[in-house]
Every structure is written in structure tokens, then in C-alpha cells.
Amino acid sequence: MSCDSRRPVSKDQFEGTLIGLALGDALGAPFEGGPIERLLWRCIGRTADGKRRWTDDTQMSLDLAASLIANGRIIEDDIAQRFAASYQWRRGYGPGAAKVLKRIRRGMPWRQANRSVFASGSYGNGGAMRAPVIGIYYQHQAEMLEDACQQSAVVTHAHVLAIDGARLIAHATALAVRHREPVQIMSKVMGLRLDRAFERPLALAQQWLCGGHRPSPAEVAKQLGNGISAVASTPTAVFVALRFVHEPFTDMVNFVCEGGGDTDTIAAMSGAIWGAVNGYSALPVASIAQLEQAQMIRNVAASLFARRQAG
Ligand code: AR6
Ligand code: MG
């Protein structure tokens, strides 16, 4: 394996990020939540032709990518309209996010809708799960990346912890594009100024990575979290991605699924980071063949890459 180096971003990495995200989402979805959620997904988790369906994580990432392709930058009103238009209950949106999107669709301004369910806004991981798109698009522009994270999250997730979760995932993805070494990526992540709630899980993740400790899925879930909040899932996703970055993608997803909880979103975020490092060409071909609309997602990634290259 090469040592750390700055690499020009490639189309393969854009495709790896988006397909990695969608694959993690679709492979993790059958394991999310408790018995009722799992039973429901057994009924609706396949397309008519037997492909594995993805959930809101991928849908919102595709909407965000489409908005960037159309506008070249983040325009909150446009993102809000795209998110609302794409909403479908069967994609498994969080309960608060579902209400926000339905209200926007009915005409409520997003600036009102995003605080209409929780006065402080949602602290769920819904803003973070789409943040790899921001990370890869703005990977060389740290200031623009910061603004874009805030703008793309706040439309549905106004809470400071949700926005910081989006910043963590976007920066981790951006760093993954340029560096291959987990310990170096982690040390740069530690330099981000995030809310104090992220300090303990990130410090532990760094300690594990630097010390070569290989925690079990249960230990990761217990110590770093496996929940639907940004704090209880984004450090977990970063740790898992870096722990498995030089190992097979499928092993990483199986690890997340064994840890339980919000498996689809944790696997989506770690899948995107893994894909940013290793590219599309390293992803498992057999799993891609089973993925809903894989070619369409790949095309979106290629268009986003072209938009980025065009400046
Ligand atoms: N106060 C109290 N509870 C809250 C607050 C708050 N400020 N914010 C969030 N919650 P939501 P998401 C709780 O609905 O983040 C899907 O499967 C509340 O119980 O905004 O978009 C996605 O794929 C709320 O319903 O959803 C993700 O995996 C819940 O946190 C996951 O759900 C989630 O916030 C979260 O998606
Ligand atoms: Mg999810």
C-alpha cells in the first residue's frame, strides 16, 4: 500500500463515493432497527426485478448531487424543493424528517418547516448521511465545504449537532479522497472544531486506530454508538471506514450490520468514505449487480465529477 500522498481526485473516486454510499445503505437496510422494521423491509426491500432497494440516505444524496450538477453550488431553496419532491414513505425517512418534507411539499417555507417538529431542529443523522456529496465536491475548498455543509444540512436538520455531524462526514470524505492512511486521516479529523459531544467518541476512535485495537461490533456499538442521532452514528461511521479502509468492503458492511442499530445509515456513511479512498473499481461487482439503479447512480457521480472539473 502506498504511503500518504496528495492525489488528484478521479472519476473513479466520485463513483466510488456515491456507489459506496448506496451499497452500504442497501446492504445495511435489512438489519436496521428492531423486529418490526426488519419484517417491513423484508416485504418492501426488493424491486420488482429482485434488486436491493436503497433508502432515504441515497435518495437525499442523489437529490443533493442533482442540485449541485444543475447549479454548481448549494442553493438551499432548490435543495429543499428536490428533497420534498422525492419524499416517499417507503424509503424509510426518519419520522421528523418525513413531517418536515411533507410540510415543505405543501408550501411551508423550509426555514419554518425545519423547526416545526423540534424547536431546536433535528439532531438526527439525516444531514450527515448526504454529506459525502459535499465532501467529494468541495474536497479542495475547505471554506466552501464548511458553508456547504451548513447550508445542505440546515434545510431539514437545523440542530447544531446535526450540522456538526454533517461537517465530520464531509471532511472525512474529503480527506479520504486525498489520503490513504487511516491514522493520518483520523489525526486531521481531530483538528476539526466540533461540538464537545463528539470529543469522547472521536478520541476513543483515534486511540483504537493508533493502538491497533480491533474492537468487536458490540464494543463499537456500545462505546461509539449505533443510534439515529448524529453524535451516536457519525464517529462510528468514520471509525469503521478507517478500520476497514484497506480490507474488503463487504467485511466492513457485515461489521456494521452485526453492530445493529441504524445499520443502513452507518454503512452508507462508512461506505462512502471507503469508496472515496478506494474508488468504484474496488467495490464488489456482485453486490453492485444486485443494487437498485446502480447505473443511474454511477451516471450521477460522473456528471458531478464533470461539473466539478468544469469549475
Ligand atoms: N429533540 C428530540 N428528539 C429528536 C430531536 C430533537 N431536537 N432531533 C431528532 N430527534 P429525524 P433523520 C429524534 O426524524 O435524522 C432514517 O432511517 C426523534 O425521535 O430528523 O432524517 C434515516 O435514514 C427523530 O424522529 O430523522 C436515518 O437513519 C429522530 O431523532 C435516521 O432515520 C430522527 O430524526 C434518522 O434520519
Ligand atoms: Mg437510514
PDB file of N, CA, C and O in Angstrom, residues 70-128:
ATOM      1  N   ALA A  70     -26.911  20.906 -11.347  1.00  0.00           N
ATOM      2  CA  ALA A  70     -27.718  21.930 -12.025  1.00  0.00           C
ATOM      3  C   ALA A  70     -27.206  23.347 -11.745  1.00  0.00           C
ATOM      4  O   ALA A  70     -27.228  24.209 -12.631  1.00  0.00           O
ATOM      5  N   ASN A  71     -26.747  23.589 -10.507  1.00  0.00           N
ATOM      6  CA  ASN A  71     -26.445  24.965 -10.090  1.00  0.00           C
ATOM      7  C   ASN A  71     -24.960  25.253  -9.866  1.00  0.00           C
ATOM      8  O   ASN A  71     -24.565  26.417  -9.776  1.00  0.00           O
ATOM      9  N   GLY A  72     -24.170  24.209  -9.710  1.00  0.00           N
ATOM     10  CA  GLY A  72     -22.738  24.396  -9.474  1.00  0.00           C
ATOM     11  C   GLY A  72     -22.392  24.787  -8.054  1.00  0.00           C
ATOM     12  O   GLY A  72     -21.227  24.880  -7.693  1.00  0.00           O
ATOM     13  N   ARG A  73     -23.401  25.022  -7.227  1.00  0.00           N
ATOM     14  CA  ARG A  73     -23.183  25.391  -5.826  1.00  0.00           C
ATOM     15  C   ARG A  73     -24.465  25.081  -5.048  1.00  0.00           C
ATOM     16  O   ARG A  73     -25.490  24.757  -5.664  1.00  0.00           O
ATOM     17  N   ILE A  74     -24.360  25.213  -3.723  1.00  0.00           N
ATOM     18  CA  ILE A  74     -25.531  24.916  -2.895  1.00  0.00           C
ATOM     19  C   ILE A  74     -26.527  26.074  -2.938  1.00  0.00           C
ATOM     20  O   ILE A  74     -26.163  27.217  -2.640  1.00  0.00           O
ATOM     21  N   ILE A  75     -27.758  25.750  -3.314  1.00  0.00           N
ATOM     22  CA  ILE A  75     -28.852  26.722  -3.211  1.00  0.00           C
ATOM     23  C   ILE A  75     -29.928  26.049  -2.352  1.00  0.00           C
ATOM     24  O   ILE A  75     -30.562  25.079  -2.785  1.00  0.00           O
ATOM     25  N   GLU A  76     -30.086  26.561  -1.125  1.00  0.00           N
ATOM     26  CA  GLU A  76     -30.947  25.867  -0.159  1.00  0.00           C
ATOM     27  C   GLU A  76     -32.374  25.680  -0.668  1.00  0.00           C
ATOM     28  O   GLU A  76     -32.969  24.617  -0.482  1.00  0.00           O
ATOM     29  N   ASP A  77     -32.946  26.723  -1.291  1.00  0.00           N
ATOM     30  CA  ASP A  77     -34.341  26.622  -1.764  1.00  0.00           C
ATOM     31  C   ASP A  77     -34.484  25.480  -2.769  1.00  0.00           C
ATOM     32  O   ASP A  77     -35.477  24.744  -2.765  1.00  0.00           O
ATOM     33  N   ASP A  78     -33.507  25.347  -3.637  1.00  0.00           N
ATOM     34  CA  ASP A  78     -33.555  24.297  -4.659  1.00  0.00           C
ATOM     35  C   ASP A  78     -33.443  22.914  -4.013  1.00  0.00           C
ATOM     36  O   ASP A  78     -34.188  21.984  -4.355  1.00  0.00           O
ATOM     37  N   ILE A  79     -32.529  22.792  -3.049  1.00  0.00           N
ATOM     38  CA  ILE A  79     -32.365  21.506  -2.361  1.00  0.00           C
ATOM     39  C   ILE A  79     -33.661  21.134  -1.639  1.00  0.00           C
ATOM     40  O   ILE A  79     -34.124  19.994  -1.710  1.00  0.00           O
ATOM     41  N   ALA A  80     -34.236  22.109  -0.946  1.00  0.00           N
ATOM     42  CA  ALA A  80     -35.475  21.850  -0.187  1.00  0.00           C
ATOM     43  C   ALA A  80     -36.569  21.337  -1.123  1.00  0.00           C
ATOM     44  O   ALA A  80     -37.266  20.373  -0.798  1.00  0.00           O
ATOM     45  N   GLN A  81     -36.702  21.969  -2.277  1.00  0.00           N
ATOM     46  CA  GLN A  81     -37.743  21.535  -3.222  1.00  0.00           C
ATOM     47  C   GLN A  81     -37.470  20.131  -3.740  1.00  0.00           C
ATOM     48  O   GLN A  81     -38.374  19.311  -3.882  1.00  0.00           O
ATOM     49  N   ARG A  82     -36.203  19.838  -4.034  1.00  0.00           N
ATOM     50  CA  ARG A  82     -35.858  18.490  -4.536  1.00  0.00           C
ATOM     51  C   ARG A  82     -36.099  17.426  -3.453  1.00  0.00           C
ATOM     52  O   ARG A  82     -36.644  16.357  -3.742  1.00  0.00           O
ATOM     53  N   PHE A  83     -35.669  17.711  -2.223  1.00  0.00           N
ATOM     54  CA  PHE A  83     -35.885  16.752  -1.126  1.00  0.00           C
ATOM     55  C   PHE A  83     -37.384  16.484  -0.964  1.00  0.00           C
ATOM     56  O   PHE A  83     -37.810  15.331  -0.824  1.00  0.00           O
ATOM     57  N   ALA A  84     -38.169  17.551  -0.965  1.00  0.00           N
ATOM     58  CA  ALA A  84     -39.611  17.407  -0.732  1.00  0.00           C
ATOM     59  C   ALA A  84     -40.271  16.637  -1.885  1.00  0.00           C
ATOM     60  O   ALA A  84     -41.115  15.770  -1.658  1.00  0.00           O
ATOM     61  N   ALA A  85     -39.870  16.948  -3.120  1.00  0.00           N
ATOM     62  CA  ALA A  85     -40.478  16.284  -4.278  1.00  0.00           C
ATOM     63  C   ALA A  85     -40.164  14.784  -4.285  1.00  0.00           C
ATOM     64  O   ALA A  85     -40.968  13.970  -4.743  1.00  0.00           O
ATOM     65  N   SER A  86     -38.995  14.402  -3.803  1.00  0.00           N
ATOM     66  CA  SER A  86     -38.584  12.987  -3.839  1.00  0.00           C
ATOM     67  C   SER A  86     -39.155  12.167  -2.697  1.00  0.00           C
ATOM     68  O   SER A  86     -39.081  10.936  -2.719  1.00  0.00           O
ATOM     69  N   TYR A  87     -39.695  12.833  -1.667  1.00  0.00           N
ATOM     70  CA  TYR A  87     -40.136  12.102  -0.472  1.00  0.00           C
ATOM     71  C   TYR A  87     -41.116  10.970  -0.811  1.00  0.00           C
ATOM     72  O   TYR A  87     -42.082  11.177  -1.524  1.00  0.00           O
ATOM     73  N   GLN A  88     -40.846   9.798  -0.300  1.00  0.00           N
ATOM     74  CA  GLN A  88     -41.758   8.644  -0.393  1.00  0.00           C
ATOM     75  C   GLN A  88     -41.637   7.878   0.914  1.00  0.00           C
ATOM     76  O   GLN A  88     -40.504   7.563   1.326  1.00  0.00           O
ATOM     77  N   TRP A  89     -42.701   7.534   1.565  1.00  0.00           N
ATOM     78  CA  TRP A  89     -42.604   6.912   2.897  1.00  0.00           C
ATOM     79  C   TRP A  89     -41.775   5.633   2.855  1.00  0.00           C
ATOM     80  O   TRP A  89     -41.048   5.317   3.787  1.00  0.00           O
ATOM     81  N   ARG A  90     -41.867   4.884   1.725  1.00  0.00           N
ATOM     82  CA  ARG A  90     -41.225   3.558   1.698  1.00  0.00           C
ATOM     83  C   ARG A  90     -39.703   3.641   1.629  1.00  0.00           C
ATOM     84  O   ARG A  90     -39.028   2.618   1.710  1.00  0.00           O
ATOM     85  N   ARG A  91     -39.149   4.853   1.469  1.00  0.00           N
ATOM     86  CA  ARG A  91     -37.686   4.977   1.518  1.00  0.00           C
ATOM     87  C   ARG A  91     -37.177   5.038   2.961  1.00  0.00           C
ATOM     88  O   ARG A  91     -35.967   5.125   3.177  1.00  0.00           O
ATOM     89  N   GLY A  92     -38.068   5.030   3.946  1.00  0.00           N
ATOM     90  CA  GLY A  92     -37.645   4.913   5.345  1.00  0.00           C
ATOM     91  C   GLY A  92     -37.082   6.179   5.960  1.00  0.00           C
ATOM     92  O   GLY A  92     -36.162   6.116   6.795  1.00  0.00           O
ATOM     93  N   TYR A  93     -37.626   7.320   5.588  1.00  0.00           N
ATOM     94  CA  TYR A  93     -37.171   8.590   6.189  1.00  0.00           C
ATOM     95  C   TYR A  93     -37.438   8.578   7.693  1.00  0.00           C
ATOM     96  O   TYR A  93     -38.382   7.941   8.168  1.00  0.00           O
ATOM     97  N   GLY A  94     -36.622   9.310   8.457  1.00  0.00           N
ATOM     98  CA  GLY A  94     -36.871   9.480   9.886  1.00  0.00           C
ATOM     99  C   GLY A  94     -38.216  10.172  10.079  1.00  0.00           C
ATOM    100  O   GLY A  94     -38.639  10.958   9.224  1.00  0.00           O
ATOM    101  N   PRO A  95     -38.904   9.894  11.209  1.00  0.00           N
ATOM    102  CA  PRO A  95     -40.255  10.442  11.408  1.00  0.00           C
ATOM    103  C   PRO A  95     -40.301  11.975  11.371  1.00  0.00           C
ATOM    104  O   PRO A  95     -41.236  12.556  10.812  1.00  0.00           O
ATOM    105  N   GLY A  96     -39.299  12.620  11.971  1.00  0.00           N
ATOM    106  CA  GLY A  96     -39.288  14.092  11.966  1.00  0.00           C
ATOM    107  C   GLY A  96     -39.025  14.617  10.562  1.00  0.00           C
ATOM    108  O   GLY A  96     -39.712  15.537  10.081  1.00  0.00           O
ATOM    109  N   ALA A  97     -38.065  14.023   9.887  1.00  0.00           N
ATOM    110  CA  ALA A  97     -37.711  14.455   8.528  1.00  0.00           C
ATOM    111  C   ALA A  97     -38.907  14.282   7.590  1.00  0.00           C
ATOM    112  O   ALA A  97     -39.172  15.137   6.735  1.00  0.00           O
ATOM    113  N   ALA A  98     -39.655  13.200   7.770  1.00  0.00           N
ATOM    114  CA  ALA A  98     -40.828  12.953   6.915  1.00  0.00           C
ATOM    115  C   ALA A  98     -41.833  14.090   7.062  1.00  0.00           C
ATOM    116  O   ALA A  98     -42.369  14.596   6.072  1.00  0.00           O
ATOM    117  N   LYS A  99     -42.070  14.510   8.310  1.00  0.00           N
ATOM    118  CA  LYS A  99     -43.031  15.615   8.536  1.00  0.00           C
ATOM    119  C   LYS A  99     -42.521  16.904   7.902  1.00  0.00           C
ATOM    120  O   LYS A  99     -43.269  17.634   7.255  1.00  0.00           O
ATOM    121  N   VAL A 100     -41.241  17.192   8.107  1.00  0.00           N
ATOM    122  CA  VAL A 100     -40.652  18.423   7.545  1.00  0.00           C
ATOM    123  C   VAL A 100     -40.824  18.437   6.022  1.00  0.00           C
ATOM    124  O   VAL A 100     -41.263  19.440   5.439  1.00  0.00           O
ATOM    125  N   LEU A 101     -40.526  17.329   5.388  1.00  0.00           N
ATOM    126  CA  LEU A 101     -40.583  17.282   3.914  1.00  0.00           C
ATOM    127  C   LEU A 101     -42.015  17.397   3.403  1.00  0.00           C
ATOM    128  O   LEU A 101     -42.273  18.069   2.400  1.00  0.00           O
ATOM    129  N   LYS A 102     -42.953  16.774   4.107  1.00  0.00           N
ATOM    130  CA  LYS A 102     -44.352  16.872   3.675  1.00  0.00           C
ATOM    131  C   LYS A 102     -44.853  18.311   3.834  1.00  0.00           C
ATOM    132  O   LYS A 102     -45.620  18.792   3.010  1.00  0.00           O
ATOM    133  N   ARG A 103     -44.380  18.984   4.877  1.00  0.00           N
ATOM    134  CA  ARG A 103     -44.797  20.394   5.072  1.00  0.00           C
ATOM    135  C   ARG A 103     -44.215  21.290   3.980  1.00  0.00           C
ATOM    136  O   ARG A 103     -44.888  22.189   3.479  1.00  0.00           O
ATOM    137  N   ILE A 104     -42.970  21.050   3.618  1.00  0.00           N
ATOM    138  CA  ILE A 104     -42.367  21.842   2.522  1.00  0.00           C
ATOM    139  C   ILE A 104     -43.141  21.582   1.227  1.00  0.00           C
ATOM    140  O   ILE A 104     -43.443  22.503   0.471  1.00  0.00           O
ATOM    141  N   ARG A 105     -43.484  20.333   1.022  1.00  0.00           N
ATOM    142  CA  ARG A 105     -44.223  19.995  -0.201  1.00  0.00           C
ATOM    143  C   ARG A 105     -45.580  20.704  -0.235  1.00  0.00           C
ATOM    144  O   ARG A 105     -46.071  21.084  -1.290  1.00  0.00           O
ATOM    145  N   ARG A 106     -46.155  20.905   0.940  1.00  0.00           N
ATOM    146  CA  ARG A 106     -47.462  21.598   0.995  1.00  0.00           C
ATOM    147  C   ARG A 106     -47.306  23.115   0.925  1.00  0.00           C
ATOM    148  O   ARG A 106     -48.277  23.849   1.001  1.00  0.00           O
ATOM    149  N   GLY A 107     -46.046  23.596   0.867  1.00  0.00           N
ATOM    150  CA  GLY A 107     -45.849  25.031   0.665  1.00  0.00           C
ATOM    151  C   GLY A 107     -45.242  25.784   1.835  1.00  0.00           C
ATOM    152  O   GLY A 107     -45.007  26.995   1.748  1.00  0.00           O
ATOM    153  N   MET A 108     -44.985  25.098   2.952  1.00  0.00           N
ATOM    154  CA  MET A 108     -44.373  25.798   4.089  1.00  0.00           C
ATOM    155  C   MET A 108     -42.915  26.120   3.754  1.00  0.00           C
ATOM    156  O   MET A 108     -42.196  25.258   3.254  1.00  0.00           O
ATOM    157  N   PRO A 109     -42.440  27.358   3.985  1.00  0.00           N
ATOM    158  CA  PRO A 109     -41.028  27.667   3.707  1.00  0.00           C
ATOM    159  C   PRO A 109     -40.108  26.764   4.536  1.00  0.00           C
ATOM    160  O   PRO A 109     -40.418  26.483   5.703  1.00  0.00           O
ATOM    161  N   TRP A 110     -38.997  26.324   3.959  1.00  0.00           N
ATOM    162  CA  TRP A 110     -38.148  25.375   4.685  1.00  0.00           C
ATOM    163  C   TRP A 110     -37.601  25.979   5.979  1.00  0.00           C
ATOM    164  O   TRP A 110     -37.366  25.272   6.953  1.00  0.00           O
ATOM    165  N   ARG A 111     -37.439  27.315   5.989  1.00  0.00           N
ATOM    166  CA  ARG A 111     -36.916  27.973   7.200  1.00  0.00           C
ATOM    167  C   ARG A 111     -37.879  27.857   8.380  1.00  0.00           C
ATOM    168  O   ARG A 111     -37.489  28.012   9.526  1.00  0.00           O
ATOM    169  N   GLN A 112     -39.118  27.620   8.077  1.00  0.00           N
ATOM    170  CA  GLN A 112     -40.133  27.410   9.118  1.00  0.00           C
ATOM    171  C   GLN A 112     -40.281  25.901   9.381  1.00  0.00           C
ATOM    172  O   GLN A 112     -40.306  25.465  10.524  1.00  0.00           O
ATOM    173  N   ALA A 113     -40.332  25.134   8.296  1.00  0.00           N
ATOM    174  CA  ALA A 113     -40.560  23.683   8.426  1.00  0.00           C
ATOM    175  C   ALA A 113     -39.443  23.005   9.223  1.00  0.00           C
ATOM    176  O   ALA A 113     -39.706  22.095  10.013  1.00  0.00           O
ATOM    177  N   ASN A 114     -38.209  23.468   9.047  1.00  0.00           N
ATOM    178  CA  ASN A 114     -37.086  22.765   9.684  1.00  0.00           C
ATOM    179  C   ASN A 114     -37.062  22.914  11.206  1.00  0.00           C
ATOM    180  O   ASN A 114     -36.303  22.223  11.875  1.00  0.00           O
ATOM    181  N   ARG A 115     -37.888  23.809  11.745  1.00  0.00           N
ATOM    182  CA  ARG A 115     -38.007  23.929  13.210  1.00  0.00           C
ATOM    183  C   ARG A 115     -39.448  23.698  13.669  1.00  0.00           C
ATOM    184  O   ARG A 115     -39.821  24.074  14.777  1.00  0.00           O
ATOM    185  N   SER A 116     -40.232  23.109  12.802  1.00  0.00           N
ATOM    186  CA  SER A 116     -41.648  22.935  13.135  1.00  0.00           C
ATOM    187  C   SER A 116     -41.911  21.631  13.886  1.00  0.00           C
ATOM    188  O   SER A 116     -42.953  21.479  14.498  1.00  0.00           O
ATOM    189  N   VAL A 117     -40.972  20.687  13.850  1.00  0.00           N
ATOM    190  CA  VAL A 117     -41.144  19.431  14.588  1.00  0.00           C
ATOM    191  C   VAL A 117     -40.407  19.527  15.925  1.00  0.00           C
ATOM    192  O   VAL A 117     -40.969  19.229  16.977  1.00  0.00           O
ATOM    193  N   PHE A 118     -39.165  19.945  15.876  1.00  0.00           N
ATOM    194  CA  PHE A 118     -38.368  20.194  17.087  1.00  0.00           C
ATOM    195  C   PHE A 118     -37.912  21.657  17.019  1.00  0.00           C
ATOM    196  O   PHE A 118     -37.310  22.056  16.009  1.00  0.00           O
ATOM    197  N   ALA A 119     -38.166  22.411  18.096  1.00  0.00           N
ATOM    198  CA  ALA A 119     -37.883  23.855  18.050  1.00  0.00           C
ATOM    199  C   ALA A 119     -36.403  24.139  17.766  1.00  0.00           C
ATOM    200  O   ALA A 119     -36.060  25.130  17.109  1.00  0.00           O
ATOM    201  N   SER A 120     -35.522  23.258  18.258  1.00  0.00           N
ATOM    202  CA  SER A 120     -34.090  23.473  18.030  1.00  0.00           C
ATOM    203  C   SER A 120     -33.626  22.798  16.738  1.00  0.00           C
ATOM    204  O   SER A 120     -32.445  22.803  16.412  1.00  0.00           O
ATOM    205  N   GLY A 121     -34.558  22.207  15.995  1.00  0.00           N
ATOM    206  CA  GLY A 121     -34.200  21.465  14.788  1.00  0.00           C
ATOM    207  C   GLY A 121     -33.861  20.027  15.135  1.00  0.00           C
ATOM    208  O   GLY A 121     -33.648  19.692  16.294  1.00  0.00           O
ATOM    209  N   SER A 122     -33.788  19.179  14.118  1.00  0.00           N
ATOM    210  CA  SER A 122     -33.472  17.763  14.337  1.00  0.00           C
ATOM    211  C   SER A 122     -31.970  17.563  14.556  1.00  0.00           C
ATOM    212  O   SER A 122     -31.155  18.144  13.848  1.00  0.00           O
ATOM    213  N   TYR A 123     -31.647  16.716  15.551  1.00  0.00           N
ATOM    214  CA  TYR A 123     -30.241  16.325  15.753  1.00  0.00           C
ATOM    215  C   TYR A 123     -29.966  14.934  15.171  1.00  0.00           C
ATOM    216  O   TYR A 123     -28.963  14.312  15.477  1.00  0.00           O
ATOM    217  N   GLY A 124     -30.889  14.453  14.343  1.00  0.00           N
ATOM    218  CA  GLY A 124     -30.692  13.153  13.680  1.00  0.00           C
ATOM    219  C   GLY A 124     -29.529  13.190  12.690  1.00  0.00           C
ATOM    220  O   GLY A 124     -28.966  14.252  12.403  1.00  0.00           O
ATOM    221  N   ASN A 125     -29.195  11.997  12.183  1.00  0.00           N
ATOM    222  CA  ASN A 125     -28.039  11.914  11.263  1.00  0.00           C
ATOM    223  C   ASN A 125     -28.413  12.151   9.792  1.00  0.00           C
ATOM    224  O   ASN A 125     -27.601  11.924   8.892  1.00  0.00           O
ATOM    225  N   GLY A 126     -29.658  12.626   9.560  1.00  0.00           N
ATOM    226  CA  GLY A 126     -30.112  12.836   8.181  1.00  0.00           C
ATOM    227  C   GLY A 126     -29.319  13.878   7.409  1.00  0.00           C
ATOM    228  O   GLY A 126     -29.239  13.815   6.177  1.00  0.00           O
ATOM    229  N   GLY A 127     -28.748  14.853   8.109  1.00  0.00           N
ATOM    230  CA  GLY A 127     -27.902  15.844   7.417  1.00  0.00           C
ATOM    231  C   GLY A 127     -26.534  15.266   7.081  1.00  0.00           C
ATOM    232  O   GLY A 127     -25.936  15.599   6.049  1.00  0.00           O
ATOM    233  N   ALA A 128     -26.063  14.372   7.956  1.00  0.00           N
ATOM    234  CA  ALA A 128     -24.731  13.779   7.768  1.00  0.00           C
ATOM    235  C   ALA A 128     -24.720  12.704   6.690  1.00  0.00           C
ATOM    236  O   ALA A 128     -23.733  12.542   5.973  1.00  0.00           O
TER     237      ALA A 128
END
